[in-house]
Structures are given as C-alpha cells and as structure tokens.
C-alpha cells in the first residue's frame, strides 16, 4: 500500500490511506451483520472435461448483496473477512450451503450424482483448530459424500505451517479432495507440492490469458501440467475464454477446464439447467469448435 502512495515509494501517510482505513472499518461492521442477516449467496461455475465440455463439477463462488452497498465481488470483501477473522463464520456458512446444494441436486437429477463440489477455503480457516472436524460435521449433517468435495486452497504462507499440514492430511484422510488454487502465482509452489497432500492443481488464469500468444505464458502452463502428471495429480486450467485457449491447453495435456467459454458462475437454477445439456460447449456462442486431438 505504501508503494503506490507516492513517487519513489515514499511511505507518507496520505488522506487516501485514511479513506481506505475508514472504508475497511465500515465494511468490517457491515460484514459482521451480513452473516446473520443472510446477505450472501453462492454462484456455481462449471468445471468441464477438455475437449468435450462434459460437466464434471462446479466451483462455489460467494457473492455479497449488501442492502447498503449493493452487490459486491469476493475481491471486495474476502480480504477484509480474512483480516478480521470473519472468514471463519462466513466460510462455515459457505461450506454448509455448498454441500446442502450439492445434495439437493443429487436428489433431483441423475446427472448430478457424480458432480464434484469445489469450495474455496482461506488459509485463515485452515489455521482454526478443529477445522477438519467442522468439515466432517458439515458432511454428516448435509449427507454430502466426502469423495465429491474438493477444498481449494491458495498457495499462501500458512500452507507450510505444521498444524495446517496436519489439517490437510486430516481432510485427505476423510476422502476429501484438495486443490492448489491459482497455482503458479506464488514463489512457494514447488516446495509446497512435496509437503501438501494435494490431488489437483489449478493453473492460474493469468497463465491461461495469453497462452496462445505469449511463449513464456505457455511455458508455465506446460510445466504445471507436466508436474501434475509426474506427481499423479489432476490439472485444471482456469479462466478459459476462447476456443483457441481450450484447444491449446488440451494439446498441452489439460483434461479439465473452467472459464467463461463454457459458462460463467451461475445461479443455482441456471446451473441445474446444465444437467439437461449434453455438453457445455454446445451452449457456447461458437458452435463449430474443433479441437486438435
Ligand atoms: P478463484 O477461486 O481462483 O475463482 C476463480 C475466479 O475467476 C472467479 O472470480 C471466477 O468468476 C473467475 N473466472 C472464472 N472463469 C473466468 C474467465 O474465463 N475469465 C475471467 N476473467 N474470470 C474468470 P470471483 O468469483 O470474483 O472470485 C475471485 C476470488 O475470490 C476466487 O478466485 C477466490 O480466491 C475468492 N473466493 C470466491 N469465493 C470464495 C469463497 O467462497 N471463499 C473464499 N475463501 N474465497 C472465495
Ligand atoms: Mg478457486
Ligand atoms: Mg483460481
Ligand atoms: Mg483466483
């Protein structure tokens, strides 16, 4: 924050910073009430096979509709929820709601029986003593099969803490999947692979962005899928927006993808419509997509 407050990175205390602190304080107090007031909801973004576009899972993505502030993206409030610890009760609600929804879909649609549910979890939540037990309780309470739940964690500092690694092992022991989210963006990536009991890597969207046009971007995409293969992890490419990117990533060896090309994050009813669609690519605006095999 100090870096962008003046030329030459001089850390002056500016009115801008005061405004930001006030804004954080206001959001914190709104956030505190929002959890009890049911102001959050979840959208679900399909995860599909490459190149077919078969729906195999969804990622739950939280949204906040504040009566005071209107709709907000996770980028606007998750960092504040993490700083204040409010992510703990919020995250508990998110996990329970995502599992409840998955079980409801399973009961309603045969094609939802094997649908995986991915839920984002902050490092802060993993640091809570008893997190793995809380997850087990949510699974039992909702009837969600552990094998269909994947917890997505980002490569944050806490992932190498001993208690957090113990928590990750306790989750894996229950049969829950673990994915390293935004993979490739942090410096710790390689070491983490050896200490964290993960079973999937999600290539960060920033490497997918220009994968077909910038040679160095495809180097990272290639390295990640090769690492995944040699460690027997699955690899998911995030943020696929064009048929060219999908084809290119499939060529590199990615068998799973996610992105606006297939579907945006959807309201539950819109996601349920996807159970009646053969393949998601057929619903995309471009119909004559051909993939290199
Ligand atoms: P993420 O977990 O990496 O989620 C993927 C983000 O990329 C989502 O943004 C999604 O809408 C966006 N996205 C997906 N496909 C495309 C694409 O083709 N193009 C572009 N431009 N974007 C795409 P969203 O929903 O705004 O979430 C942002 C981040 O906030 C998430 O990144 C995750 O780190 C965090 N987040 C979201 N929901 C939760 C939650 O329930 N709990 C926690 N702890 N964090 C969450
Ligand atoms: Mg994620
Ligand atoms: Mg991600
Ligand atoms: Mg992200």
Tab-separated table of C-alpha atoms and ligand atoms in Angstrom:
chain	number	residue	atom	x	y	z
A	1	UNK	CA	0.000	0.000	0.000
A	2	UNK	CA	2.839	2.368	0.830
A	3	UNK	CA	4.344	1.720	-2.578
A	4	UNK	CA	1.512	3.274	-4.553
A	5	UNK	CA	1.109	6.276	-2.268
A	6	UNK	CA	3.803	8.430	-3.810
A	7	UNK	CA	6.599	8.744	-6.334
A	8	UNK	CA	9.688	6.791	-5.415
A	9	UNK	CA	7.704	4.618	-2.998
A	10	UNK	CA	7.863	7.160	-0.151
A	11	UNK	CA	5.660	5.862	2.665
A	12	UNK	CA	3.790	9.035	3.542
A	13	UNK	CA	0.537	8.931	5.466
A	14	UNK	CA	-1.884	10.366	2.945
A	15	UNK	CA	-5.583	11.305	3.083
A	16	UNK	CA	-6.030	8.451	0.634
A	17	UNK	CA	-4.798	5.998	3.245
A	18	UNK	CA	-7.124	7.447	5.876
A	19	UNK	CA	-10.014	6.974	3.478
A	20	UNK	CA	-9.001	3.396	2.903
A	21	UNK	CA	-8.801	2.648	6.623
A	22	UNK	CA	-12.247	4.178	7.149
A	23	UNK	CA	-13.649	2.174	4.247
A	24	UNK	CA	-12.226	-1.026	5.730
A	25	UNK	CA	-13.753	-0.209	9.108
A	26	UNK	CA	-17.169	0.439	7.532
A	27	UNK	CA	-17.056	-2.757	5.501
A	28	UNK	CA	-15.995	-4.707	8.584
A	29	UNK	CA	-19.034	-3.566	10.519
A	30	UNK	CA	-21.360	-4.275	7.562
A	31	UNK	CA	-19.745	-7.682	7.125
A	32	UNK	CA	-20.232	-8.542	10.781
A	33	UNK	CA	-24.005	-8.065	10.483
A	34	UNK	CA	-24.273	-9.540	6.994
A	35	UNK	CA	-23.540	-13.101	8.086
A	36	UNK	CA	-26.507	-13.218	10.475
A	37	UNK	CA	-28.697	-11.312	8.015
A	38	UNK	CA	-28.294	-13.840	5.198
A	39	UNK	CA	-26.885	-11.366	2.702
A	40	UNK	CA	-24.597	-13.884	0.996
A	41	UNK	CA	-25.324	-16.309	-1.777
A	42	UNK	CA	-23.320	-18.709	-3.860
A	43	UNK	CA	-22.880	-18.919	-7.617
A	44	UNK	CA	-21.613	-22.101	-9.240
A	45	UNK	CA	-19.192	-22.207	-12.156
A	46	UNK	CA	-18.964	-25.439	-14.182
A	47	UNK	CA	-15.730	-27.420	-14.381
A	48	UNK	CA	-15.685	-29.450	-17.587
A	49	UNK	CA	-13.623	-32.039	-19.408
A	50	UNK	CA	-11.361	-30.937	-22.244
A	51	UNK	CA	-12.034	-31.125	-25.096
A	52	UNK	CA	-15.602	-32.474	-24.761
A	53	UNK	CA	-17.044	-29.909	-22.362
A	54	UNK	CA	-18.764	-32.503	-20.134
A	55	UNK	CA	-19.845	-31.133	-16.779
A	56	UNK	CA	-17.912	-32.947	-14.031
A	57	UNK	CA	-18.011	-30.447	-11.199
A	58	UNK	CA	-18.724	-26.931	-10.055
A	59	UNK	CA	-16.842	-24.331	-8.048
A	60	UNK	CA	-18.860	-22.419	-5.454
A	61	UNK	CA	-18.134	-18.678	-5.595
A	62	UNK	CA	-19.517	-16.382	-2.917
A	63	UNK	CA	-21.356	-13.120	-3.588
A	64	UNK	CA	-22.482	-10.474	-1.103
A	65	UNK	CA	-25.540	-8.366	-1.733
A	66	UNK	CA	-25.433	-5.658	0.901
A	67	UNK	CA	-28.641	-3.604	1.227
A	68	UNK	CA	-26.361	-0.623	1.927
A	69	UNK	CA	-23.657	-1.177	-0.705
A	70	UNK	CA	-25.343	-3.312	-3.331
A	71	UNK	CA	-23.714	-6.344	-4.942
A	72	UNK	CA	-20.033	-6.984	-4.166
A	73	UNK	CA	-17.424	-9.378	-5.535
A	74	UNK	CA	-15.284	-11.562	-3.301
A	75	UNK	CA	-12.272	-9.415	-4.163
A	76	UNK	CA	-14.019	-6.523	-2.361
A	77	UNK	CA	-14.677	-8.308	0.919
A	78	UNK	CA	-12.811	-11.641	1.261
A	79	UNK	CA	-9.501	-9.890	2.145
A	80	UNK	CA	-11.307	-7.916	4.887
A	81	UNK	CA	-13.069	-11.059	6.106
A	82	UNK	CA	-9.651	-12.723	6.315
A	83	UNK	CA	-8.009	-9.827	8.184
A	84	UNK	CA	-10.822	-9.635	10.743
A	85	UNK	CA	-11.314	-13.371	11.200
A	86	UNK	CA	-14.913	-13.040	9.929
A	87	UNK	CA	-13.949	-15.509	7.190
A	88	UNK	CA	-14.292	-18.252	9.808
A	89	UNK	CA	-18.074	-17.947	10.361
A	90	UNK	CA	-18.591	-16.891	6.723
A	91	UNK	CA	-16.570	-19.835	5.451
A	92	UNK	CA	-18.550	-22.206	7.647
A	93	UNK	CA	-21.771	-20.922	6.061
A	94	UNK	CA	-20.289	-21.226	2.548
A	95	UNK	CA	-19.222	-24.831	3.081
A	96	UNK	CA	-22.559	-25.873	4.554
A	97	UNK	CA	-24.562	-24.108	1.812
A	98	UNK	CA	-22.439	-25.605	-0.997
A	99	UNK	CA	-22.815	-29.123	0.459
A	100	UNK	CA	-26.548	-28.640	1.006
A	101	UNK	CA	-26.937	-27.525	-2.617
A	102	UNK	CA	-24.899	-30.452	-3.953
A	103	UNK	CA	-27.021	-32.950	-2.023
A	104	UNK	CA	-30.225	-31.285	-3.261
A	105	UNK	CA	-29.033	-31.539	-6.879
A	106	UNK	CA	-28.042	-35.171	-6.375
A	107	UNK	CA	-31.562	-35.980	-5.209
A	108	UNK	CA	-33.166	-34.139	-8.131
A	109	UNK	CA	-31.010	-35.032	-11.133
A	110	UNK	CA	-29.376	-38.361	-12.025
A	111	UNK	CA	-26.649	-36.445	-13.821
A	112	UNK	CA	-25.740	-34.657	-10.596
A	113	UNK	CA	-24.931	-37.905	-8.775
A	114	UNK	CA	-21.216	-37.762	-9.567
A	115	UNK	CA	-20.951	-33.963	-9.634
A	116	UNK	CA	-17.968	-32.696	-7.673
A	117	UNK	CA	-18.331	-29.612	-5.480
A	118	UNK	CA	-15.298	-27.346	-5.123
A	119	UNK	CA	-15.258	-24.906	-2.211
A	120	UNK	CA	-12.646	-22.189	-1.667
A	121	UNK	CA	-11.145	-22.115	1.796
A	122	UNK	CA	-8.823	-19.409	3.142
A	123	UNK	CA	-5.582	-20.142	4.926
A	124	UNK	CA	-7.108	-18.422	7.938
A	125	UNK	CA	-9.816	-21.112	8.124
A	126	UNK	CA	-7.252	-23.908	7.907
A	127	UNK	CA	-5.464	-22.411	10.908
A	128	UNK	CA	-8.562	-22.819	13.102
A	129	UNK	CA	-8.145	-25.732	15.476
A	130	UNK	CA	-10.787	-28.320	14.693
A	131	UNK	CA	-11.333	-27.236	11.085
A	132	UNK	CA	-11.174	-30.817	9.781
A	133	UNK	CA	-13.706	-31.877	12.434
A	134	UNK	CA	-16.008	-28.999	11.465
A	135	UNK	CA	-15.876	-30.169	7.842
A	136	UNK	CA	-16.657	-33.739	8.903
A	137	UNK	CA	-19.652	-32.436	10.875
A	138	UNK	CA	-20.948	-30.497	7.840
A	139	UNK	CA	-20.627	-33.600	5.646
A	140	UNK	CA	-22.524	-35.694	8.191
A	141	UNK	CA	-25.196	-33.046	8.717
A	142	UNK	CA	-25.848	-32.461	4.999
A	143	UNK	CA	-25.307	-36.016	3.740
A	144	UNK	CA	-22.607	-34.861	1.343
A	145	UNK	CA	-20.198	-37.671	0.287
A	146	UNK	CA	-16.629	-36.686	1.216
A	147	UNK	CA	-15.352	-38.077	-2.113
A	148	UNK	CA	-17.313	-35.440	-4.037
A	149	UNK	CA	-15.997	-32.477	-2.076
A	150	UNK	CA	-12.822	-30.683	-3.116
A	151	UNK	CA	-11.372	-27.925	-0.989
A	152	UNK	CA	-9.480	-25.284	-2.954
A	153	UNK	CA	-6.662	-23.541	-1.141
A	154	UNK	CA	-4.344	-20.869	-2.489
A	155	UNK	CA	-0.622	-21.068	-2.086
A	156	UNK	CA	-0.413	-18.813	0.946
A	157	UNK	CA	2.274	-18.781	3.587
A	158	UNK	CA	0.223	-20.787	6.073
A	159	UNK	CA	0.185	-23.874	3.873
A	160	UNK	CA	3.648	-24.769	5.084
A	161	UNK	CA	2.756	-24.423	8.811
A	162	UNK	CA	2.866	-27.772	10.587
A	163	UNK	CA	-0.664	-27.514	12.098
A	164	UNK	CA	-2.100	-26.579	8.699
A	165	UNK	CA	-0.392	-29.502	7.012
A	166	UNK	CA	-1.816	-31.769	9.719
A	167	UNK	CA	-5.272	-30.345	8.954
A	168	UNK	CA	-4.800	-31.012	5.237
A	169	UNK	CA	-3.847	-34.612	5.988
A	170	UNK	CA	-6.916	-34.970	8.224
A	171	UNK	CA	-9.101	-33.733	5.355
A	172	UNK	CA	-7.490	-36.104	2.868
A	173	UNK	CA	-7.942	-38.980	5.314
A	174	UNK	CA	-11.701	-38.325	5.178
A	175	UNK	CA	-11.585	-38.737	1.397
A	176	UNK	CA	-11.910	-35.032	0.653
A	177	UNK	CA	-10.052	-33.697	-2.408
A	178	UNK	CA	-7.562	-30.857	-2.137
A	179	UNK	CA	-6.718	-28.497	-4.994
A	180	UNK	CA	-3.982	-25.875	-5.028
A	181	UNK	CA	-5.735	-22.819	-6.468
A	182	UNK	CA	-4.111	-20.069	-8.574
A	183	UNK	CA	-1.185	-22.418	-8.971
A	184	UNK	CA	1.975	-20.864	-10.337
A	185	UNK	CA	1.491	-17.394	-8.858
A	186	UNK	CA	3.396	-17.811	-5.579
A	187	UNK	CA	7.065	-18.455	-5.104
A	188	UNK	CA	6.426	-21.405	-2.814
A	189	UNK	CA	4.761	-23.587	-5.452
A	190	UNK	CA	7.376	-26.253	-5.905
A	191	UNK	CA	8.212	-26.890	-2.256
A	192	UNK	CA	4.529	-26.985	-1.366
A	193	UNK	CA	3.925	-29.847	-3.748
A	194	UNK	CA	6.186	-32.021	-1.650
A	195	UNK	CA	4.654	-31.135	1.722
A	196	UNK	CA	0.953	-30.644	0.962
A	197	UNK	CA	-1.201	-33.725	0.361
A	198	UNK	CA	-2.955	-32.175	-2.663
A	199	UNK	CA	-4.521	-34.111	-5.524
A	200	UNK	CA	-5.187	-31.319	-8.022
A	201	UNK	CA	-3.503	-28.180	-9.354
A	202	UNK	CA	-5.476	-25.271	-10.772
A	203	UNK	CA	-3.377	-23.336	-13.254
A	204	UNK	CA	-3.914	-19.653	-12.538
A	205	UNK	CA	-5.990	-17.668	-15.007
A	206	UNK	CA	-3.086	-15.270	-15.618
A	207	UNK	CA	-1.182	-18.054	-17.389
A	208	UNK	CA	-4.200	-19.013	-19.490
A	209	UNK	CA	-4.864	-15.438	-20.533
A	210	UNK	CA	-2.278	-15.189	-23.285
A	211	UNK	CA	-1.327	-18.837	-23.504
A	212	UNK	CA	-1.770	-18.948	-27.269
A	213	UNK	CA	0.088	-15.698	-27.991
A	214	UNK	CA	2.909	-15.320	-25.469
A	215	UNK	CA	5.545	-18.044	-25.482
A	216	UNK	CA	6.568	-17.558	-21.861
A	217	UNK	CA	2.964	-17.980	-20.664
A	218	UNK	CA	2.698	-21.370	-22.288
A	219	UNK	CA	5.972	-22.398	-20.626
A	220	UNK	CA	4.304	-22.126	-17.209
A	221	UNK	CA	1.166	-23.909	-18.429
A	222	UNK	CA	3.354	-26.709	-19.804
A	223	UNK	CA	5.469	-27.018	-16.667
A	224	UNK	CA	2.414	-27.202	-14.415
A	225	UNK	CA	0.693	-29.949	-16.414
A	226	UNK	CA	3.927	-31.951	-16.602
A	227	UNK	CA	4.461	-31.617	-12.868
A	228	UNK	CA	0.872	-32.676	-12.244
A	229	UNK	CA	1.335	-35.707	-14.456
A	230	UNK	CA	4.552	-36.869	-12.831
A	231	UNK	CA	3.084	-36.446	-9.346
A	232	UNK	CA	-0.187	-38.108	-10.438
A	233	UNK	CA	-2.280	-35.021	-9.693
A	234	UNK	CA	-5.081	-33.749	-11.860
A	235	UNK	CA	-4.639	-30.374	-13.543
A	236	UNK	CA	-7.416	-27.848	-14.132
A	237	UNK	CA	-6.921	-24.803	-16.375
A	238	UNK	CA	-8.851	-21.800	-15.033
A	239	UNK	CA	-10.194	-18.809	-16.928
A	240	UNK	CA	-10.558	-20.306	-20.418
A	241	UNK	CA	-12.285	-17.697	-22.558
A	242	UNK	CA	-11.638	-18.753	-26.161
A	243	UNK	CA	-11.834	-21.995	-28.177
A	244	UNK	CA	-8.178	-21.418	-29.112
A	245	UNK	CA	-7.127	-21.453	-25.466
A	246	UNK	CA	-9.188	-24.602	-24.823
A	247	UNK	CA	-7.630	-26.391	-27.794
A	248	UNK	CA	-4.135	-25.259	-26.888
A	249	UNK	CA	-4.452	-26.329	-23.238
A	250	UNK	CA	-5.911	-29.652	-24.283
A	251	UNK	CA	-2.902	-30.131	-26.560
A	252	UNK	CA	-0.604	-29.382	-23.632
A	253	UNK	CA	-2.300	-32.202	-21.711
A	254	UNK	CA	-5.010	-30.459	-19.665
A	255	UNK	CA	-8.032	-32.713	-19.272
A	256	UNK	CA	-10.117	-30.336	-17.148
A	257	UNK	CA	-11.012	-26.696	-17.659
A	258	UNK	CA	-13.119	-23.869	-16.324
A	259	UNK	CA	-13.937	-20.477	-17.765
A	260	UNK	CA	-16.356	-18.124	-19.459
A	261	UNK	CA	-16.064	-20.136	-22.718
A	262	UNK	CA	-18.020	-22.932	-21.050
A	263	UNK	CA	-20.047	-20.970	-18.513
A	264	UNK	CA	-19.865	-18.014	-16.146
A	265	UNK	CA	-20.572	-18.514	-12.450
A	266	UNK	CA	-24.307	-19.315	-12.430
A	267	UNK	CA	-27.280	-19.014	-10.083
A	268	UNK	CA	-28.288	-22.459	-8.761
A	269	UNK	CA	-31.326	-22.717	-11.082
A	270	UNK	CA	-29.236	-21.833	-14.152
A	271	UNK	CA	-26.619	-24.384	-13.127
A	272	UNK	CA	-29.350	-27.034	-12.761
A	273	UNK	CA	-30.375	-26.322	-16.397
A	274	UNK	CA	-26.919	-27.640	-17.346
A	275	UNK	CA	-27.938	-31.127	-16.190
A	276	UNK	CA	-30.203	-31.253	-19.247
A	277	UNK	CA	-27.496	-30.108	-21.663
A	278	UNK	CA	-25.349	-32.769	-23.299
A	279	UNK	CA	-22.169	-30.697	-23.471
A	280	UNK	CA	-21.396	-27.204	-22.354
A	281	UNK	CA	-19.542	-26.203	-25.499
A	282	UNK	CA	-22.722	-26.750	-27.496
A	283	UNK	CA	-24.257	-23.932	-25.475
A	284	UNK	CA	-21.382	-21.528	-26.163
A	285	UNK	CA	-21.930	-18.922	-28.898
A	286	UNK	CA	-19.338	-20.511	-31.181
A	287	UNK	CA	-20.771	-23.814	-32.389
A	288	UNK	CA	-18.242	-25.174	-34.844
A	289	UNK	CA	-15.347	-25.546	-32.440
A	290	UNK	CA	-12.827	-28.146	-33.471
A	291	UNK	CA	-10.130	-29.329	-31.143
A	292	UNK	CA	-6.822	-30.752	-32.191
A	293	UNK	CA	-6.645	-34.294	-30.825
B	1	LIG	P1	-10.735	-18.368	-7.655
B	1	LIG	O1	-11.052	-19.363	-6.615
B	1	LIG	O2	-9.478	-18.551	-8.444
B	1	LIG	O3	-12.012	-18.326	-8.594
B	1	LIG	C1	-11.982	-18.102	-9.968
B	1	LIG	C2	-12.333	-16.672	-10.290
B	1	LIG	O4	-12.128	-16.465	-11.679
B	1	LIG	C3	-13.803	-16.327	-10.035
B	1	LIG	O5	-13.859	-14.946	-9.661
B	1	LIG	C4	-14.424	-16.515	-11.417
B	1	LIG	O6	-15.609	-15.780	-11.607
B	1	LIG	C5	-13.312	-16.006	-12.294
B	1	LIG	N1	-13.366	-16.596	-13.636
B	1	LIG	C6	-13.710	-17.854	-13.986
B	1	LIG	N2	-13.596	-18.056	-15.313
B	1	LIG	C7	-13.153	-16.886	-15.826
B	1	LIG	C8	-12.827	-16.455	-17.179
B	1	LIG	O7	-12.945	-17.196	-18.162
B	1	LIG	N3	-12.383	-15.172	-17.315
B	1	LIG	C9	-12.256	-14.321	-16.254
B	1	LIG	N4	-11.835	-13.081	-16.490
B	1	LIG	N5	-12.550	-14.701	-14.983
B	1	LIG	C10	-12.993	-15.966	-14.772
B	1	LIG	P2	-14.655	-14.451	-8.385
B	1	LIG	O8	-15.945	-15.206	-8.241
B	1	LIG	O9	-14.707	-12.960	-8.451
B	1	LIG	O10	-13.718	-14.894	-7.189
B	1	LIG	C11	-12.460	-14.327	-7.019
B	1	LIG	C12	-11.683	-15.000	-5.940
B	1	LIG	O11	-12.299	-14.786	-4.657
B	1	LIG	C13	-11.636	-16.521	-6.078
B	1	LIG	O12	-10.652	-16.889	-7.001
B	1	LIG	C14	-11.311	-16.934	-4.659
B	1	LIG	O13	-9.938	-16.777	-4.410
B	1	LIG	C15	-12.087	-15.909	-3.849
B	1	LIG	N6	-13.362	-16.519	-3.452
B	1	LIG	C16	-14.511	-16.647	-4.167
B	1	LIG	N7	-15.443	-17.307	-3.468
B	1	LIG	C17	-14.863	-17.625	-2.274
B	1	LIG	C18	-15.318	-18.339	-1.110
B	1	LIG	O14	-16.444	-18.853	-1.057
B	1	LIG	N8	-14.421	-18.447	-0.069
B	1	LIG	C19	-13.153	-17.937	-0.136
B	1	LIG	N9	-12.354	-18.095	0.925
B	1	LIG	N10	-12.705	-17.287	-1.217
B	1	LIG	C20	-13.551	-17.126	-2.280
B	2	LIG	MG1	-10.963	-21.337	-6.533
B	3	LIG	MG1	-8.133	-19.778	-9.011
B	4	LIG	MG1	-8.140	-16.547	-8.108
